[in-house]
Coordinates of N, CA, C and O in Angstrom, one line a residue:
X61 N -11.3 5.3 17.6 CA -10.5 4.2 17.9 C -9.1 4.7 18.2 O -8.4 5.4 17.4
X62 N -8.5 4.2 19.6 CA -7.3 4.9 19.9 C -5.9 3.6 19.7 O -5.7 2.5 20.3
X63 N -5.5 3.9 19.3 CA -4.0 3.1 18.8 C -3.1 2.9 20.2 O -3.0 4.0 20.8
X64 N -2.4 2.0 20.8 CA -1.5 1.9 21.2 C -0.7 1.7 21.2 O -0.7 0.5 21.5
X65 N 1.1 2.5 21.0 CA 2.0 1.8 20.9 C 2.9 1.2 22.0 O 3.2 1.9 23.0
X66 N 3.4 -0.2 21.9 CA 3.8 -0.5 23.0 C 5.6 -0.9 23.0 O 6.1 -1.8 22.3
X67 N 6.4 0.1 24.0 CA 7.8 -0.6 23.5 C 8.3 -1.5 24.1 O 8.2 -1.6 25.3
X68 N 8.9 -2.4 23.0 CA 9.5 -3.9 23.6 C 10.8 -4.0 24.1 O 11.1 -4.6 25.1
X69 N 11.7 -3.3 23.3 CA 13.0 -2.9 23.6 C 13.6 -1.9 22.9 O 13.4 -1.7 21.7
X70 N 14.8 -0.9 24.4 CA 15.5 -0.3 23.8 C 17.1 -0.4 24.2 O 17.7 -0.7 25.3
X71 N 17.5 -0.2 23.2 CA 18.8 -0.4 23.5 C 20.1 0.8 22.6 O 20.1 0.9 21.3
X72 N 21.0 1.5 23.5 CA 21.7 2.5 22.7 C 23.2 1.5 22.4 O 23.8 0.8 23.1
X73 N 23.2 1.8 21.2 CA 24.4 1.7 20.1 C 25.3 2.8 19.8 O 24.8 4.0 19.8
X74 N 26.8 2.4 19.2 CA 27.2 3.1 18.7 C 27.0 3.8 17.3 O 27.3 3.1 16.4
X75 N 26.5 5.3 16.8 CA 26.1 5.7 15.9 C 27.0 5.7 14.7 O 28.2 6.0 14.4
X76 N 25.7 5.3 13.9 CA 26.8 5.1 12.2 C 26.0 6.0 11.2 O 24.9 6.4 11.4
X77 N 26.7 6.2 10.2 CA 25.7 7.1 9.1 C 24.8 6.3 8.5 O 23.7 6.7 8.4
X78 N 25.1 4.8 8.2 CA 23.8 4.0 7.8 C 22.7 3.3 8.8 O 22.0 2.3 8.5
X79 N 22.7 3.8 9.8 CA 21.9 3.1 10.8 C 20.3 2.8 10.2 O 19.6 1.8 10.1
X80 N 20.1 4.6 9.8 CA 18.9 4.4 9.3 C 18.5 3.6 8.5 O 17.5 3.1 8.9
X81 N 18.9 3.3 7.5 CA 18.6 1.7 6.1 C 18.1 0.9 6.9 O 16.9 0.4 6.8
X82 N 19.1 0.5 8.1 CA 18.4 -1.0 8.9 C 17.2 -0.9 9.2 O 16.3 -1.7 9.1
X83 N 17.0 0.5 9.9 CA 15.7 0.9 10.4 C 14.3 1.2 9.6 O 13.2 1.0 10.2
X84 N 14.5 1.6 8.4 CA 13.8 2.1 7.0 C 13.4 0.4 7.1 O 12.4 -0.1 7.4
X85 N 15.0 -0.4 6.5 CA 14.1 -2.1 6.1 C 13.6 -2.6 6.9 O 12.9 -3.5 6.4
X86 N 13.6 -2.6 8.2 CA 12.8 -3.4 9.4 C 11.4 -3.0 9.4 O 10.6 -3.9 9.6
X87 N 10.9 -1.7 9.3 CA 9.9 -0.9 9.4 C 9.2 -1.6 7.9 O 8.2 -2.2 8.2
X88 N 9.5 -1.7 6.8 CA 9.4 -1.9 5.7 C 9.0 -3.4 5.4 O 8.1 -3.8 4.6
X89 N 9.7 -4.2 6.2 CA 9.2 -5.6 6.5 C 8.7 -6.0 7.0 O 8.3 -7.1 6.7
X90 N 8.3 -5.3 8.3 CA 7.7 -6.2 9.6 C 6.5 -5.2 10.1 O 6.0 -5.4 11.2
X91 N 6.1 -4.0 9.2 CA 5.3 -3.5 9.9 C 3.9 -4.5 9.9 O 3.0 -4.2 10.8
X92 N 3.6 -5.5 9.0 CA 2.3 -6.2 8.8 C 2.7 -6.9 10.1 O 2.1 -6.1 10.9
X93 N 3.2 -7.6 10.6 CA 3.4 -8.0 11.6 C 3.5 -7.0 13.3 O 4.1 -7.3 14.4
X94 N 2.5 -5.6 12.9 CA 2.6 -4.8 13.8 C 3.9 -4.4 14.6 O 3.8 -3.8 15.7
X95 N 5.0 -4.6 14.2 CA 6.1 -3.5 14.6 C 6.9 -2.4 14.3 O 7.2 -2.6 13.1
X96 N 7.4 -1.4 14.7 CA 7.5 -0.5 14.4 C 9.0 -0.6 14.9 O 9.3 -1.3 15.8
X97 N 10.3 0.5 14.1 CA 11.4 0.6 14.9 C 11.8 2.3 14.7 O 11.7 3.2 13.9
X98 N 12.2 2.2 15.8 CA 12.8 4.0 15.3 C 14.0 4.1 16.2 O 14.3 3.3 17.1
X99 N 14.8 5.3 15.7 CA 16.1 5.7 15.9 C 16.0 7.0 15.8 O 15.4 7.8 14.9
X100 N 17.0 7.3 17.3 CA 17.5 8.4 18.1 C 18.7 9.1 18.4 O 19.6 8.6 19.1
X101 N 18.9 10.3 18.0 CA 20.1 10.2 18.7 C 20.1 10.5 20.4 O 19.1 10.8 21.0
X102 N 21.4 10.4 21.1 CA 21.1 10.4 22.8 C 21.0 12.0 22.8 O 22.0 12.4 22.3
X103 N 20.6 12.5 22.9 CA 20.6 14.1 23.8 C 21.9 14.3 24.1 O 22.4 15.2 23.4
X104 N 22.7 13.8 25.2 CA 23.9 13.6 26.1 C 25.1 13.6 25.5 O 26.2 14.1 25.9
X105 N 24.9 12.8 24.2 CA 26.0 11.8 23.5 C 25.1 11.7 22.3 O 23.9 11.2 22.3
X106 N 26.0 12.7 20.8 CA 25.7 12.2 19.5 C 26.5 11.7 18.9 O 26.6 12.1 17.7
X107 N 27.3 10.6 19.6 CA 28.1 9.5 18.9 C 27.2 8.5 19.5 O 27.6 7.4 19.2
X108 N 26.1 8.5 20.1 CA 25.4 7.3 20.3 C 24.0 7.4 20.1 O 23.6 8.6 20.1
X109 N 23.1 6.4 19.8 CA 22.1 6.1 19.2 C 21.2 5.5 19.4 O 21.5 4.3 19.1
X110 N 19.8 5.6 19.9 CA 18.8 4.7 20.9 C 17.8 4.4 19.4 O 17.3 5.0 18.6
X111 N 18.1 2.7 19.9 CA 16.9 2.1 18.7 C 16.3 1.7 19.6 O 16.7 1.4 20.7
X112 N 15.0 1.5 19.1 CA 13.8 0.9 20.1 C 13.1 0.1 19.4 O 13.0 0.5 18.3
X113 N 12.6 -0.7 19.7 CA 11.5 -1.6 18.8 C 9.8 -1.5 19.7 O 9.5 -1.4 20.9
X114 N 8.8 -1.5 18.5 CA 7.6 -0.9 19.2 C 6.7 -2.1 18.9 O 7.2 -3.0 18.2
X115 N 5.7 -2.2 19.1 CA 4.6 -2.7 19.1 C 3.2 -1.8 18.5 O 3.0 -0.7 19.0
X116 N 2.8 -2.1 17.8 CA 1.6 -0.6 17.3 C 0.1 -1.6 17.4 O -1.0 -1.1 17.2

């Protein structure tokens, strides 16, 4: 059985030291509802930060 994830959106923000918490509680609440969120820093730019929201 192969899983797919699908992303719905991404969008870069300015990076904070708590970003992750939001991302930990989003993941934490909504994965029964099949979504997934994760956070990045840019490659380019590590004052900025790509969240994405997924679909699983």
């Amino acid at each position: 059985m192969e899983s797919k994830i699908e992303v719905l959106a991404t969008v870069k923000i300015q990076h904070s030291p708590d970003l992750y918490k939001i991302v930990d509680c989003l993941n934490r609440t909504l994965k029964k509802n099949d979504l997934m969120f994760g956070l990045a820093l840019d490659e380019k730019d590590q004052n900025t930060a790509i969240f994405t929201i997924y679909r699983t």
